[in-house]
mmCIF file of C-alpha atoms in Angstrom:
data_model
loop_
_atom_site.group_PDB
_atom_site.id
_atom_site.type_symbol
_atom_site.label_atom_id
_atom_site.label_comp_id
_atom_site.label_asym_id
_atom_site.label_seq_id
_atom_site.Cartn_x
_atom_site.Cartn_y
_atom_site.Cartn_z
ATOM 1 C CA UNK O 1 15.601 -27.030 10.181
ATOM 2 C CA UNK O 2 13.515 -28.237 12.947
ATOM 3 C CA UNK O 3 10.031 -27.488 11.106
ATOM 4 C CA UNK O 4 7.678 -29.949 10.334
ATOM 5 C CA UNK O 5 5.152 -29.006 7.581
ATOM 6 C CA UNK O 6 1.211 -30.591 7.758
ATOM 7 C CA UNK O 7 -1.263 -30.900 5.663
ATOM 8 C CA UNK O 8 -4.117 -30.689 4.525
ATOM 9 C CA UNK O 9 -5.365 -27.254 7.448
ATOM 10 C CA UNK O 10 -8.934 -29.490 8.227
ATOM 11 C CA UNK O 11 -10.713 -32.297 6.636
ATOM 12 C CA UNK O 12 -14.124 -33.320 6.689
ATOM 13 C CA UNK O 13 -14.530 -36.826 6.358
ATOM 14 C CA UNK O 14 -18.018 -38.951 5.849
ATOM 15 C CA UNK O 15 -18.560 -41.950 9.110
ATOM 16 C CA UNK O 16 -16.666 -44.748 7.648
ATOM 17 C CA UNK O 17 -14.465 -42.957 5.112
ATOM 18 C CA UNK O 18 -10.866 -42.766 5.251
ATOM 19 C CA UNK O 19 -9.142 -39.568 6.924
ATOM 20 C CA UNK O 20 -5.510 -38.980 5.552
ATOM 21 C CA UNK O 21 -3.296 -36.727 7.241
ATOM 22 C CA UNK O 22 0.567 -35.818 5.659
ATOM 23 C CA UNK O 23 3.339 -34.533 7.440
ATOM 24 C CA UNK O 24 6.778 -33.460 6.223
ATOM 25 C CA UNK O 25 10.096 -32.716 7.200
ATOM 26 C CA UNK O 26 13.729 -31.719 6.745
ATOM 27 C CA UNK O 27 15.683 -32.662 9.322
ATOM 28 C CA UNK O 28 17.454 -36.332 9.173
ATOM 29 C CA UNK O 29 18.256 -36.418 12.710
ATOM 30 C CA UNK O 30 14.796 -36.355 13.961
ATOM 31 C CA UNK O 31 14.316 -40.109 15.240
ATOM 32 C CA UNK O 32 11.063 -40.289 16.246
ATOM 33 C CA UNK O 33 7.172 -39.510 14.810
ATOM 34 C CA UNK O 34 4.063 -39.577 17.203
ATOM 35 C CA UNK O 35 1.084 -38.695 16.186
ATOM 36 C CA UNK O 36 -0.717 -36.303 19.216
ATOM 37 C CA UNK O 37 -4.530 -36.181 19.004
ATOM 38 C CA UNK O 38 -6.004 -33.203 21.181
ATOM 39 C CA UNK O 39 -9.568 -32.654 22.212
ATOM 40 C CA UNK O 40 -10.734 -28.904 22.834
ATOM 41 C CA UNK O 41 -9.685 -27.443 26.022
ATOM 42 C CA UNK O 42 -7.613 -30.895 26.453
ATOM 43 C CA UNK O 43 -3.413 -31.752 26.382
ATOM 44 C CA UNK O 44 -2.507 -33.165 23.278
ATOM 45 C CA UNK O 45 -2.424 -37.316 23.678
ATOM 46 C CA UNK O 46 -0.279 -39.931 22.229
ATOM 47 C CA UNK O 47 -2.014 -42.021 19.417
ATOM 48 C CA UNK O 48 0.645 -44.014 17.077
ATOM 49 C CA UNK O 49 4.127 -43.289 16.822
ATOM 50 C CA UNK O 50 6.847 -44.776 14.537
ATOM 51 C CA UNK O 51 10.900 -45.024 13.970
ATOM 52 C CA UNK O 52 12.173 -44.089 11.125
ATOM 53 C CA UNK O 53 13.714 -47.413 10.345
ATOM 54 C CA UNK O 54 10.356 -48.806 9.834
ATOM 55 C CA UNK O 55 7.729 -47.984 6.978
ATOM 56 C CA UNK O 56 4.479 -48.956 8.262
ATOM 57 C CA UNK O 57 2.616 -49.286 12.384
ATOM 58 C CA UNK O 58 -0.848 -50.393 12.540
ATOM 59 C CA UNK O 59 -2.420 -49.543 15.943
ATOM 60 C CA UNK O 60 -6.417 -50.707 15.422
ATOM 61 C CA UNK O 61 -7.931 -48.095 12.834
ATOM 62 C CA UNK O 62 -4.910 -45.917 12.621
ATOM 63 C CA UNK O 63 -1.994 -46.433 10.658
ATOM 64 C CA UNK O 64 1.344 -44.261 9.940
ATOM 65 C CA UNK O 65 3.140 -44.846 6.854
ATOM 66 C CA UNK O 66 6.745 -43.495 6.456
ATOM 67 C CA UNK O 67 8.203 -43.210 3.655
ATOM 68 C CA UNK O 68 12.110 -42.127 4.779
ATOM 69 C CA UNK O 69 13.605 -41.085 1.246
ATOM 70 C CA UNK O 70 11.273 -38.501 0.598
ATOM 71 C CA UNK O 71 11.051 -37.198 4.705
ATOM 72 C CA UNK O 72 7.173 -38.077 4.569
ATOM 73 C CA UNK O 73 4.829 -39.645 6.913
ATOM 74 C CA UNK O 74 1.173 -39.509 7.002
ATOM 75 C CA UNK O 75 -1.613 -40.884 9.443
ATOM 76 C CA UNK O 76 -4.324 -42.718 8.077
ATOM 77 C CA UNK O 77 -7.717 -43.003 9.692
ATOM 78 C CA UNK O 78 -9.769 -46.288 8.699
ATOM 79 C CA UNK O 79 -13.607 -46.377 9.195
ATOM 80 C CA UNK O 80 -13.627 -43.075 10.760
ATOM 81 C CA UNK O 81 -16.201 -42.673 13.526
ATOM 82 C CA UNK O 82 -18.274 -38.969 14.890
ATOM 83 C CA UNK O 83 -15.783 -39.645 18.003
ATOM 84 C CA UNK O 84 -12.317 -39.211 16.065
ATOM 85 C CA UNK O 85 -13.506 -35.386 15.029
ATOM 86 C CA UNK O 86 -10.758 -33.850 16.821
ATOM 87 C CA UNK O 87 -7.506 -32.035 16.009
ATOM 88 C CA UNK O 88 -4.155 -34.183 15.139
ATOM 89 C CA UNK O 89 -0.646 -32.836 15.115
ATOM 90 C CA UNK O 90 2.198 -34.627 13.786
ATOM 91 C CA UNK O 91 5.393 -34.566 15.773
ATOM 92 C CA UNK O 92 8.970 -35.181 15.030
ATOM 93 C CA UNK O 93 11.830 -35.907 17.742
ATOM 94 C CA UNK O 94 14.895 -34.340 18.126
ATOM 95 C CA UNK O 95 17.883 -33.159 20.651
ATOM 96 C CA UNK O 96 17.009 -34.454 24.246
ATOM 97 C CA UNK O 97 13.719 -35.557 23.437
ATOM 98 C CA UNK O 98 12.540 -32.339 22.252
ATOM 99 C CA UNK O 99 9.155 -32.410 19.963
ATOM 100 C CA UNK O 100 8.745 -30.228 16.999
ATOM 101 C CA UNK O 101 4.822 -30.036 16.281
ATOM 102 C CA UNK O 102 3.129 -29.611 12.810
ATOM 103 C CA UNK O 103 0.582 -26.668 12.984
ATOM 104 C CA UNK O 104 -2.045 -29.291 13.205
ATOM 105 C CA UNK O 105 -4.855 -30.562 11.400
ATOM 106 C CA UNK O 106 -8.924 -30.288 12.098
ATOM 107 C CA UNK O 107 -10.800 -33.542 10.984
ATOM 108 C CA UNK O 108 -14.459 -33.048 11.386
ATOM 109 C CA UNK O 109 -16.201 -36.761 10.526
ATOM 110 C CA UNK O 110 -20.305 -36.399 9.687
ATOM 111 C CA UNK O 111 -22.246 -38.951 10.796
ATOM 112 C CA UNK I 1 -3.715 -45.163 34.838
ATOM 113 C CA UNK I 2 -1.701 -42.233 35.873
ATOM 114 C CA UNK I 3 -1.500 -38.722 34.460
ATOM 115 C CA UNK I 4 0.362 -35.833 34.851
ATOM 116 C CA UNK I 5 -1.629 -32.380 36.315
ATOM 117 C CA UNK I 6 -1.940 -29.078 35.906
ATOM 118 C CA UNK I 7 -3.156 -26.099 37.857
ATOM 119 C CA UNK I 8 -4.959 -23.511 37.643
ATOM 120 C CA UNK I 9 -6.825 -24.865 34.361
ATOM 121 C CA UNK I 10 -7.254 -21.223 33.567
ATOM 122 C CA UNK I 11 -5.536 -18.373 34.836
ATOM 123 C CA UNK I 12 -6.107 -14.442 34.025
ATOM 124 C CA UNK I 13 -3.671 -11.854 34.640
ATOM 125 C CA UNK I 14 -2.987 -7.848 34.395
ATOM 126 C CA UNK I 15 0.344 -7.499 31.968
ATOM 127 C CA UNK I 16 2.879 -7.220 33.846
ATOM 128 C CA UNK I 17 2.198 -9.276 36.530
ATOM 129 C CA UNK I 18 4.544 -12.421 37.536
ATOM 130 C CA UNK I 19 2.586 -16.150 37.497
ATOM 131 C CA UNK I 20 3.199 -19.684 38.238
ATOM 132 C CA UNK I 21 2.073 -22.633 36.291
ATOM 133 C CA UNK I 22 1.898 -25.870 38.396
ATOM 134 C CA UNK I 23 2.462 -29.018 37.058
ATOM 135 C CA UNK I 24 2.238 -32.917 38.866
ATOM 136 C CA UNK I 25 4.057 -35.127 36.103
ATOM 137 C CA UNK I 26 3.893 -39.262 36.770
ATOM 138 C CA UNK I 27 5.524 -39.822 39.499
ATOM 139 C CA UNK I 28 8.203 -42.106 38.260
ATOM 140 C CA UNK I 29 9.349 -40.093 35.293
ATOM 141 C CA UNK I 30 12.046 -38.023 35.119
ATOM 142 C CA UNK I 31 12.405 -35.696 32.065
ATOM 143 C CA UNK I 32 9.934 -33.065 32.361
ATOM 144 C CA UNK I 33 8.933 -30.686 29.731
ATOM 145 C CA UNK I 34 6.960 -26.970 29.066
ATOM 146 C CA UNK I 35 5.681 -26.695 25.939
ATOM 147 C CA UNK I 36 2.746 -23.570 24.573
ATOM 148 C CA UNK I 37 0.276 -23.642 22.043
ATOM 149 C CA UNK I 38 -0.860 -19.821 21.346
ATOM 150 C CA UNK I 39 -4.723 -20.197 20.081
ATOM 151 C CA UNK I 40 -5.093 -21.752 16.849
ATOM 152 C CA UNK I 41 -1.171 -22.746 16.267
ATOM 153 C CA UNK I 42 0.661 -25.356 16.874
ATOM 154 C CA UNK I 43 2.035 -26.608 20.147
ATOM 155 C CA UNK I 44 5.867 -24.751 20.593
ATOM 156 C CA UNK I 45 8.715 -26.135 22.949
ATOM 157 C CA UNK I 46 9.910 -24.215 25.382
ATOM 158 C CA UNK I 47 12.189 -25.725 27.796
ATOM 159 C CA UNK I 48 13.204 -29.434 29.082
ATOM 160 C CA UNK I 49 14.546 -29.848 32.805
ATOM 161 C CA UNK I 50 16.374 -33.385 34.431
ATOM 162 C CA UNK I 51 18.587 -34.094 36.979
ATOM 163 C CA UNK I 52 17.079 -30.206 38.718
ATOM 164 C CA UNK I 53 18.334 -28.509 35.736
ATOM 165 C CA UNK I 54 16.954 -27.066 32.196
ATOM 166 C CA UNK I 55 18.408 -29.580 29.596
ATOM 167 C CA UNK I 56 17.752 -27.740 26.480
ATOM 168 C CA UNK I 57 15.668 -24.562 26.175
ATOM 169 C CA UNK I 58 14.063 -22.176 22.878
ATOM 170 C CA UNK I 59 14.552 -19.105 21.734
ATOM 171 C CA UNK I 60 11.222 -18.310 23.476
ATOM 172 C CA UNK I 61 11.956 -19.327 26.866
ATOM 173 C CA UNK I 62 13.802 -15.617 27.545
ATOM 174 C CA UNK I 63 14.828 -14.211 31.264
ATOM 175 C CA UNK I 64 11.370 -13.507 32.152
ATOM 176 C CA UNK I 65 10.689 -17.427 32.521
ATOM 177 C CA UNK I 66 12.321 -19.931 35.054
ATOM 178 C CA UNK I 67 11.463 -23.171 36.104
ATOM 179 C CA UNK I 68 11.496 -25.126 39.154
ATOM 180 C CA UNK I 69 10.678 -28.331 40.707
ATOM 181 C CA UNK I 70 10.655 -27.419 44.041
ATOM 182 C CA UNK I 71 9.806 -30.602 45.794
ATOM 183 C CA UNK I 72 9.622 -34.496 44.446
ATOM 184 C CA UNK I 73 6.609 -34.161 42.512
ATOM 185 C CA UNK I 74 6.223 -30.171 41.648
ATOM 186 C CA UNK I 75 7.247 -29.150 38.112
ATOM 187 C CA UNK I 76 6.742 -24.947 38.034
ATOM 188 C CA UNK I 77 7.008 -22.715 35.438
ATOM 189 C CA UNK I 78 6.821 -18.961 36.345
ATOM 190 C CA UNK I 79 6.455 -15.669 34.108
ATOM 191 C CA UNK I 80 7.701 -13.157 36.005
ATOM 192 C CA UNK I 81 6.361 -10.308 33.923
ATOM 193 C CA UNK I 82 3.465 -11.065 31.741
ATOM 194 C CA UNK I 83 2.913 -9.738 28.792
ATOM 195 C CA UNK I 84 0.043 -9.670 26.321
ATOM 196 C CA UNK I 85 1.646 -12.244 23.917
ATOM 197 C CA UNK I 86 2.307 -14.818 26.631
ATOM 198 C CA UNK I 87 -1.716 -15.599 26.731
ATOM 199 C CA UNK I 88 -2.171 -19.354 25.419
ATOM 200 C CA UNK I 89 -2.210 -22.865 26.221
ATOM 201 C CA UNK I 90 0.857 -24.321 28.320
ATOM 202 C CA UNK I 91 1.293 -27.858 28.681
ATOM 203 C CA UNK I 92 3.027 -29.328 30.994
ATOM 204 C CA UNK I 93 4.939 -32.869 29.620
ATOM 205 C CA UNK I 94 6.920 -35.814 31.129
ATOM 206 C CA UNK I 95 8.582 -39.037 30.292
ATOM 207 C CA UNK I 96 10.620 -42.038 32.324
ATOM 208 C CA UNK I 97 12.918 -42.066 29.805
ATOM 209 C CA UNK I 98 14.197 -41.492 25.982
ATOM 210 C CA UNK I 99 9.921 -42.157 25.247
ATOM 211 C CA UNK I 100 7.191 -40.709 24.148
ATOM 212 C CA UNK I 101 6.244 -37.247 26.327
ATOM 213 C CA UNK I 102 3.369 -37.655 28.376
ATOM 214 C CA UNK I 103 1.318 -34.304 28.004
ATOM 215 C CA UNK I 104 -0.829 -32.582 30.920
ATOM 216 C CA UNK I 105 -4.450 -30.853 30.261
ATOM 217 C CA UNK I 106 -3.152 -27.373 29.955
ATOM 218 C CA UNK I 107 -3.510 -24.019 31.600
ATOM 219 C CA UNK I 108 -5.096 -21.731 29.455
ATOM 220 C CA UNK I 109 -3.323 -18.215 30.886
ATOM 221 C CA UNK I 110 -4.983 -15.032 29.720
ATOM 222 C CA UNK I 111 -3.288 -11.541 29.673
ATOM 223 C CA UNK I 112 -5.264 -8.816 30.503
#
């Protein structure tokens, strides 16, 4: 099954709160998890991205934490700023470097 | 730092009516990808091309689309007959290698 499942739809996060993002899946072959964010009217763009033989990547103020047994990973936003409002799909990787996208999620962060 | 390209940003259409979507990926990659996002969903996969030929494609990618990469830095994707449900984002993608895909602005294409 090459769905990956995302939640929560949106979240609206206070400046300087935490923004947590969770993404699921079923497939055991995927081998790869980036984390796109996308800007309106803008291609989505690589943030973070992890293997599944690792369980944690810190990039700055983003982290992805994988948790393999249970085919969950989730993006977490530290000390989220007005400028990281935006929407962010996870990703999986599969076949010849095919993505399969999770329906997204809106963060909105209020000053 | 380089970046792939698209053009037009947004294109309109009658149904029915054949387009082409032009992409510039990095000019030292080699996998190059076609991917949609319909409004308000998520971003879809629709066909992967290397070597001058389509690696893997979806169910979506039917007869009515065809790619091309008619010179050494053109990536095309055409619809030969639009229809309604083809309006939405497409985004062009490439990669040097087994990476992470390098995604283009978009072309929004509307079908009138």
């Amino acid at each position: 099954q090459q769905q990956v499942k995302q939640s929560p739809q949106s979240l609206i996060v206070q400046k300087g709160g935490i923004s947590i993002i969770n993404c699921a899946y079923e497939n055991t072959a995927f081998d790869y998890f980036p984390w796109y964010q996308q800007f309106p009217g803008k291609g989505p763009a690589l943030l973070i991205a992890i293997r599944p033989d690792v369980s944690e990547k810190k990039e700055g103020r983003f982290t992805i934490s994988f948790n393999k047994s249970a085919k969950q990973f989730s993006l977490h936003i530290m000390d989220s700023q007005p400028g990281d409002s935006a929407t962010y799909f996870c990703a999986a990787r599969y076949g010849n470097n095919r993505l399969a996208f999770g329906k997204g999620n809106q963060v909105v962060v209020i000053p | 730092e380089p970046e792939v390209t698209q053009t037009p940003s947004h294109q309109v259409t009658q149904m029915g009516q054949e387009v082409i979507l032009r992409c510039v990926p990095i000019s030292n990659h080699l996998y190059f990808y076609w991917y949609r996002q319909i409004l308000g969903q998520k971003v879809e996969f629709l066909v992967s091309f290397y070597n001058n030929e389509i690696s893997e494609k979806s169910e979506i990618f039917d007869d009515q689309f065809s790619v091309e990469r008619p010179d050494g830095s053109n990536f095309t994707l055409k619809i030969r007959s639009t229809k309604l449900e083809d309006s939405a984002m497409y985004f062009c993608a490439s990669i040097p290698g087994p990476d992470t895909q390098y995604f283009g602005p978009g072309t929004r294409l509307t079908v009138l």
